[in-house]
Amino acid sequence: MVRITEAVQTEAAQITEEQLMETDIDQTDQVAFESETSVQEEVPHKTSVTKPHVGFHTESYNEFNYKPVPVLAVVGLVLAFISFMGVFVWLVMPLCLIALGISTASLVSIRRSHGAYGGTLVAIAGMFLSVLFFSGGLVQQIYTFQTEVPEGYERLSFLKDISEKGFVEKDGATMVHPDIQALDGKQVFVKGFIYQTGKTEGLTSFLMVKDNQDCCFGGKPALEDRLGVIMKEGKSINYHAGKVAISGTFRLNPDYHPENNLAPVFIIEGEIFSKWVSDF
């Protein structure tokens, strides 16, 4: 019995020693696992801090990499927008060419700066708009010129057909130029400016002059530079400061008297009045 007991005790001691060794091994493995896990957690943490830090500086540099735009480019674009009026007003059309020249010069300056200046699109936009508005104004003027004369009427140039011919001296007497005499009774179309005499609405008759110099500065227009317009019965017009056109029958005034300062020698019996005319 004593031997059996000793054997059992010996076997129990061996089992206890094996269990202790297994426990030590498990504890060692757990410490190693925790150490490895902490290292893995620290490494991503460092990476996540370092990468955004580097990326922030790069993005900030690209975001604030500013290039100045030449003043000429901005001026050219502004003038190009203003030159839009050239589509409707012939006197504004030269502004289109000025805007084109300034925008072109700014584009050349930007290209020669080798990247120091920005604003290429601004300069190109100024060039495009100025060309567009100039072309539009030119087309509009040409179209209006070709379509403004009513059917059945003959176009007359106030300057070349009336003012420059005017009167001639013959046998010591002043008389109307033969070419103008030949117009008597013809249906004509003439452009000019209304001479301001005070009344502005419901005009049944008015004085037309060849340009707006006498009209605006109060000068007395020369005899060959003015036309008397008498609208047909039942028709009237309102004063317009710009160029206008009148279509009607050309007459020589049989009741002309030199004593009347503004009395016209040439008269048109007006039938059609228009404010939408070309500037040519």
Tab-separated table of C-alpha atoms in Angstrom:
chain	number	residue	atom	x	y	z
A	1	MET	CA	0.000	0.000	0.000
A	2	VAL	CA	2.890	2.307	0.827
A	3	ARG	CA	4.447	1.771	-2.597
A	4	ILE	CA	1.172	2.414	-4.384
A	5	THR	CA	0.689	5.639	-2.477
A	6	GLU	CA	4.229	6.805	-3.261
A	7	ALA	CA	3.694	6.033	-6.928
A	8	VAL	CA	0.459	7.984	-6.991
A	9	GLN	CA	2.109	10.945	-5.276
A	10	THR	CA	5.029	10.847	-7.712
A	11	GLU	CA	2.672	10.773	-10.687
A	12	ALA	CA	0.620	13.679	-9.237
A	13	ALA	CA	3.769	15.749	-8.748
A	14	GLN	CA	4.785	15.171	-12.362
A	15	ILE	CA	1.335	16.212	-13.576
A	16	THR	CA	1.509	19.384	-11.453
A	17	GLU	CA	4.935	20.277	-12.859
A	18	GLU	CA	3.635	19.797	-16.434
A	19	GLN	CA	0.630	22.007	-15.751
A	20	LEU	CA	2.878	24.738	-14.350
A	21	MET	CA	5.105	24.561	-17.406
A	22	GLU	CA	2.067	24.812	-19.720
A	23	THR	CA	0.825	27.817	-17.720
A	24	ASP	CA	4.202	29.540	-18.072
A	25	ILE	CA	4.171	28.877	-21.783
A	26	ASP	CA	0.627	30.280	-22.140
A	27	GLN	CA	1.570	33.410	-20.192
A	28	THR	CA	4.682	33.873	-22.340
A	29	ASP	CA	2.627	33.522	-25.516
A	30	GLN	CA	0.024	35.994	-24.227
A	31	VAL	CA	2.704	38.598	-23.394
A	32	ALA	CA	4.271	38.145	-26.800
A	33	PHE	CA	0.854	38.469	-28.482
A	34	GLU	CA	0.008	41.651	-26.550
A	35	SER	CA	3.433	43.115	-27.351
A	36	GLU	CA	2.996	42.329	-31.036
A	37	THR	CA	-0.540	43.799	-31.020
A	38	SER	CA	0.649	47.028	-29.403
A	39	VAL	CA	3.364	47.370	-32.037
A	40	GLN	CA	0.834	46.873	-34.806
A	41	GLU	CA	-1.412	49.507	-33.258
A	42	GLU	CA	1.435	52.005	-32.921
A	43	VAL	CA	2.677	51.629	-36.482
A	44	PRO	CA	-0.650	52.568	-38.195
A	45	HIS	CA	-1.021	55.394	-35.717
A	46	LYS	CA	2.327	56.855	-36.763
A	47	THR	CA	1.551	56.349	-40.448
A	48	SER	CA	-1.835	58.034	-40.190
A	49	VAL	CA	-0.234	61.100	-38.597
A	50	THR	CA	2.713	61.348	-40.956
A	51	LYS	CA	0.907	60.985	-44.312
A	52	PRO	CA	-1.722	63.717	-43.836
A	53	HIS	CA	1.006	66.025	-42.576
A	54	VAL	CA	3.006	65.636	-45.798
A	55	GLY	CA	-0.111	65.849	-47.995
A	56	PHE	CA	-1.278	69.094	-46.323
A	57	HIS	CA	1.873	70.985	-47.331
A	58	THR	CA	1.627	69.773	-50.950
A	59	GLU	CA	-2.026	70.736	-51.367
A	60	SER	CA	-1.468	74.116	-49.740
A	61	TYR	CA	1.348	74.887	-52.132
A	62	ASN	CA	-0.772	74.020	-55.172
A	63	GLU	CA	-3.780	75.922	-53.868
A	64	PHE	CA	-1.949	79.200	-53.313
A	65	ASN	CA	0.284	79.059	-56.381
A	66	TYR	CA	-1.094	82.441	-57.644
A	67	LYS	CA	-0.079	84.062	-60.928
A	68	PRO	CA	-0.839	87.768	-61.461
A	69	VAL	CA	-3.030	88.779	-64.409
A	70	PRO	CA	-1.764	91.731	-66.493
A	71	VAL	CA	-3.841	94.889	-66.238
A	72	LEU	CA	-3.990	95.045	-70.040
A	73	ALA	CA	-5.880	91.750	-70.151
A	74	VAL	CA	-8.555	93.046	-67.775
A	75	VAL	CA	-8.811	96.399	-69.582
A	76	GLY	CA	-9.150	94.646	-72.932
A	77	LEU	CA	-11.959	92.422	-71.633
A	78	VAL	CA	-13.861	95.379	-70.132
A	79	LEU	CA	-13.589	97.362	-73.375
A	80	ALA	CA	-14.737	94.306	-75.309
A	81	PHE	CA	-17.911	94.149	-73.221
A	82	ILE	CA	-18.535	97.876	-73.724
A	83	SER	CA	-17.981	97.510	-77.471
A	84	PHE	CA	-21.174	95.458	-77.591
A	85	MET	CA	-22.884	98.771	-78.395
A	86	GLY	CA	-21.020	98.730	-81.695
A	87	VAL	CA	-23.573	96.217	-82.950
A	88	PHE	CA	-26.155	99.024	-82.886
A	89	VAL	CA	-24.137	102.252	-82.989
A	90	TRP	CA	-21.602	102.643	-85.773
A	91	LEU	CA	-19.529	105.213	-83.876
A	92	VAL	CA	-18.770	102.621	-81.177
A	93	MET	CA	-17.352	100.085	-83.634
A	94	PRO	CA	-13.784	101.499	-83.463
A	95	LEU	CA	-13.839	100.582	-79.768
A	96	CYS	CA	-14.016	96.939	-80.846
A	97	LEU	CA	-10.696	97.335	-82.655
A	98	ILE	CA	-9.128	99.076	-79.649
A	99	ALA	CA	-10.266	96.230	-77.378
A	100	LEU	CA	-8.874	93.695	-79.858
A	101	GLY	CA	-5.484	95.428	-79.946
A	102	ILE	CA	-5.206	95.635	-76.144
A	103	SER	CA	-6.297	92.021	-75.621
A	104	THR	CA	-3.829	90.800	-78.260
A	105	ALA	CA	-0.989	92.767	-76.650
A	106	SER	CA	-1.844	91.296	-73.241
A	107	LEU	CA	-1.836	87.761	-74.664
A	108	VAL	CA	1.598	88.305	-76.211
A	109	SER	CA	2.861	89.628	-72.853
A	110	ILE	CA	1.500	86.570	-71.026
A	111	ARG	CA	3.108	84.154	-73.509
A	112	ARG	CA	6.466	85.907	-73.253
A	113	SER	CA	6.460	85.789	-69.433
A	114	HIS	CA	7.162	82.014	-69.497
A	115	GLY	CA	4.587	81.278	-66.833
A	116	ALA	CA	5.105	84.335	-64.639
A	117	TYR	CA	1.711	85.782	-65.654
A	118	GLY	CA	-1.725	84.184	-65.779
A	119	GLY	CA	-4.896	85.369	-67.493
A	120	THR	CA	-4.607	83.654	-70.854
A	121	LEU	CA	-8.343	82.957	-70.922
A	122	VAL	CA	-9.108	86.576	-70.016
A	123	ALA	CA	-7.045	87.848	-72.960
A	124	ILE	CA	-8.551	85.322	-75.372
A	125	ALA	CA	-12.072	86.211	-74.205
A	126	GLY	CA	-11.381	89.898	-74.871
A	127	MET	CA	-10.135	89.108	-78.368
A	128	PHE	CA	-13.085	86.850	-79.154
A	129	LEU	CA	-15.756	89.290	-77.938
A	130	SER	CA	-14.238	92.296	-79.710
A	131	VAL	CA	-14.087	90.412	-83.024
A	132	LEU	CA	-17.612	89.083	-82.485
A	133	PHE	CA	-19.128	92.513	-81.785
A	134	PHE	CA	-17.227	94.211	-84.608
A	135	SER	CA	-18.382	91.567	-87.072
A	136	GLY	CA	-21.927	91.788	-85.753
A	137	GLY	CA	-21.964	95.577	-86.101
A	138	LEU	CA	-20.552	95.422	-89.612
A	139	VAL	CA	-23.077	92.812	-90.726
A	140	GLN	CA	-25.918	94.786	-89.166
A	141	GLN	CA	-24.865	97.994	-90.964
A	142	ILE	CA	-24.536	96.235	-94.317
A	143	TYR	CA	-27.882	94.485	-93.964
A	144	THR	CA	-29.658	97.704	-92.938
A	145	PHE	CA	-28.081	99.624	-95.814
A	146	GLN	CA	-29.261	97.054	-98.343
A	147	THR	CA	-32.824	96.885	-97.032
A	148	GLU	CA	-33.605	100.407	-95.764
A	149	VAL	CA	-34.806	101.956	-99.057
A	150	PRO	CA	-38.541	101.309	-99.589
A	151	GLU	CA	-39.549	99.803	-102.891
A	152	GLY	CA	-40.135	102.408	-105.583
A	153	TYR	CA	-37.813	105.034	-104.103
A	154	GLU	CA	-34.366	106.162	-105.264
A	155	ARG	CA	-31.549	106.546	-102.751
A	156	LEU	CA	-30.012	110.028	-102.590
A	157	SER	CA	-26.883	111.034	-100.714
A	158	PHE	CA	-27.560	114.276	-98.892
A	159	LEU	CA	-23.879	115.173	-99.072
A	160	LYS	CA	-22.962	114.187	-102.640
A	161	ASP	CA	-26.250	114.620	-104.481
A	162	ILE	CA	-27.511	117.793	-102.798
A	163	SER	CA	-24.996	119.632	-100.597
A	164	GLU	CA	-21.933	119.371	-102.851
A	165	LYS	CA	-23.876	120.217	-106.004
A	166	GLY	CA	-26.196	122.829	-104.540
A	167	PHE	CA	-26.119	125.920	-106.736
A	168	VAL	CA	-24.159	127.073	-109.780
A	169	GLU	CA	-23.452	130.428	-111.363
A	170	LYS	CA	-24.716	130.919	-114.903
A	171	ASP	CA	-24.735	134.212	-116.809
A	172	GLY	CA	-24.170	136.098	-113.575
A	173	ALA	CA	-27.118	134.468	-111.857
A	174	THR	CA	-27.279	131.786	-109.153
A	175	MET	CA	-29.390	128.803	-110.000
A	176	VAL	CA	-30.024	125.276	-108.763
A	177	HIS	CA	-27.658	122.667	-110.131
A	178	PRO	CA	-29.145	120.920	-113.216
A	179	ASP	CA	-28.814	117.493	-111.577
A	180	ILE	CA	-30.918	118.645	-108.627
A	181	GLN	CA	-33.480	120.220	-110.947
A	182	ALA	CA	-33.834	116.847	-112.622
A	183	LEU	CA	-34.931	115.336	-109.281
A	184	ASP	CA	-38.093	117.447	-109.154
A	185	GLY	CA	-41.099	115.144	-108.895
A	186	LYS	CA	-39.092	111.930	-108.260
A	187	GLN	CA	-39.621	109.492	-105.402
A	188	VAL	CA	-36.451	109.715	-103.275
A	189	PHE	CA	-34.995	108.337	-100.053
A	190	VAL	CA	-32.725	110.679	-98.031
A	191	LYS	CA	-31.020	110.377	-94.652
A	192	GLY	CA	-30.138	113.263	-92.372
A	193	PHE	CA	-30.826	114.873	-88.983
A	194	ILE	CA	-33.832	116.798	-87.708
A	195	TYR	CA	-33.052	120.446	-87.032
A	196	GLN	CA	-34.305	121.218	-83.533
A	197	THR	CA	-36.661	124.188	-83.428
A	198	GLY	CA	-38.395	123.574	-80.098
A	199	LYS	CA	-41.349	121.292	-80.738
A	200	THR	CA	-40.616	117.599	-80.324
A	201	GLU	CA	-43.913	115.734	-80.801
A	202	GLY	CA	-46.528	115.615	-83.502
A	203	LEU	CA	-44.357	117.301	-86.127
A	204	THR	CA	-46.129	117.643	-89.475
A	205	SER	CA	-43.188	119.526	-90.970
A	206	PHE	CA	-39.526	119.929	-90.030
A	207	LEU	CA	-36.136	120.914	-91.372
A	208	MET	CA	-33.654	118.161	-92.214
A	209	VAL	CA	-29.918	118.922	-92.304
A	210	LYS	CA	-27.012	116.863	-93.637
A	211	ASP	CA	-25.237	116.391	-90.293
A	212	ASN	CA	-25.755	117.050	-86.610
A	213	GLN	CA	-23.177	119.832	-86.241
A	214	ASP	CA	-25.604	122.623	-87.118
A	215	CYS	CA	-28.339	120.657	-85.375
A	216	CYS	CA	-26.653	120.399	-82.003
A	217	PHE	CA	-24.648	123.589	-81.762
A	218	GLY	CA	-27.342	126.004	-82.901
A	219	GLY	CA	-25.627	127.128	-86.099
A	220	LYS	CA	-27.614	128.158	-89.108
A	221	PRO	CA	-27.359	125.487	-91.823
A	222	ALA	CA	-26.371	126.639	-95.302
A	223	LEU	CA	-29.051	126.784	-97.979
A	224	GLU	CA	-27.703	123.706	-99.772
A	225	ASP	CA	-27.390	121.799	-96.459
A	226	ARG	CA	-31.076	121.810	-95.551
A	227	LEU	CA	-34.248	120.141	-96.785
A	228	GLY	CA	-37.780	121.093	-95.873
A	229	VAL	CA	-39.954	118.079	-95.088
A	230	ILE	CA	-43.725	118.350	-95.199
A	231	MET	CA	-45.469	115.153	-94.145
A	232	LYS	CA	-48.435	113.967	-96.137
A	233	GLU	CA	-51.852	114.841	-94.728
A	234	GLY	CA	-52.677	112.807	-91.633
A	235	LYS	CA	-49.032	111.882	-90.908
A	236	SER	CA	-46.704	113.261	-88.228
A	237	ILE	CA	-43.445	112.308	-86.532
A	238	ASN	CA	-41.692	112.855	-83.201
A	239	TYR	CA	-38.245	114.429	-82.832
A	240	HIS	CA	-35.298	112.032	-82.838
A	241	ALA	CA	-31.737	113.135	-82.036
A	242	GLY	CA	-30.049	110.515	-84.198
A	243	LYS	CA	-29.935	109.980	-87.926
A	244	VAL	CA	-33.310	109.528	-89.615
A	245	ALA	CA	-34.595	108.810	-93.111
A	246	ILE	CA	-37.440	110.277	-95.098
A	247	SER	CA	-38.996	108.822	-98.223
A	248	GLY	CA	-41.184	110.994	-100.408
A	249	THR	CA	-41.484	113.194	-103.474
A	250	PHE	CA	-38.672	115.664	-104.133
A	251	ARG	CA	-39.746	119.222	-104.996
A	252	LEU	CA	-38.163	122.613	-105.624
A	253	ASN	CA	-39.795	125.152	-103.344
A	254	PRO	CA	-41.763	127.578	-105.546
A	255	ASP	CA	-42.476	129.828	-102.530
A	256	TYR	CA	-38.882	130.306	-101.407
A	257	HIS	CA	-38.049	133.781	-100.052
A	258	PRO	CA	-34.532	134.701	-98.960
A	259	GLU	CA	-35.943	136.881	-96.173
A	260	ASN	CA	-36.910	133.784	-94.249
A	261	ASN	CA	-33.674	132.669	-92.573
A	262	LEU	CA	-34.524	128.963	-92.495
A	263	ALA	CA	-36.659	128.722	-95.612
A	264	PRO	CA	-35.574	125.716	-97.741
A	265	VAL	CA	-35.113	125.673	-101.495
A	266	PHE	CA	-35.479	121.883	-101.593
A	267	ILE	CA	-38.585	120.161	-100.261
A	268	ILE	CA	-39.678	116.581	-99.756
A	269	GLU	CA	-43.306	115.649	-99.434
A	270	GLY	CA	-42.809	113.005	-96.756
A	271	GLU	CA	-44.566	109.680	-96.898
A	272	ILE	CA	-42.367	107.264	-94.893
A	273	PHE	CA	-40.298	108.248	-91.864
A	274	SER	CA	-37.738	105.894	-90.266
A	275	LYS	CA	-35.345	106.057	-87.323
A	276	TRP	CA	-33.719	102.672	-88.025
A	277	VAL	CA	-31.167	103.497	-90.681
A	278	SER	CA	-27.557	102.660	-91.442
A	279	ASP	CA	-24.784	105.127	-90.724
A	280	PHE	CA	-23.320	104.901	-94.223
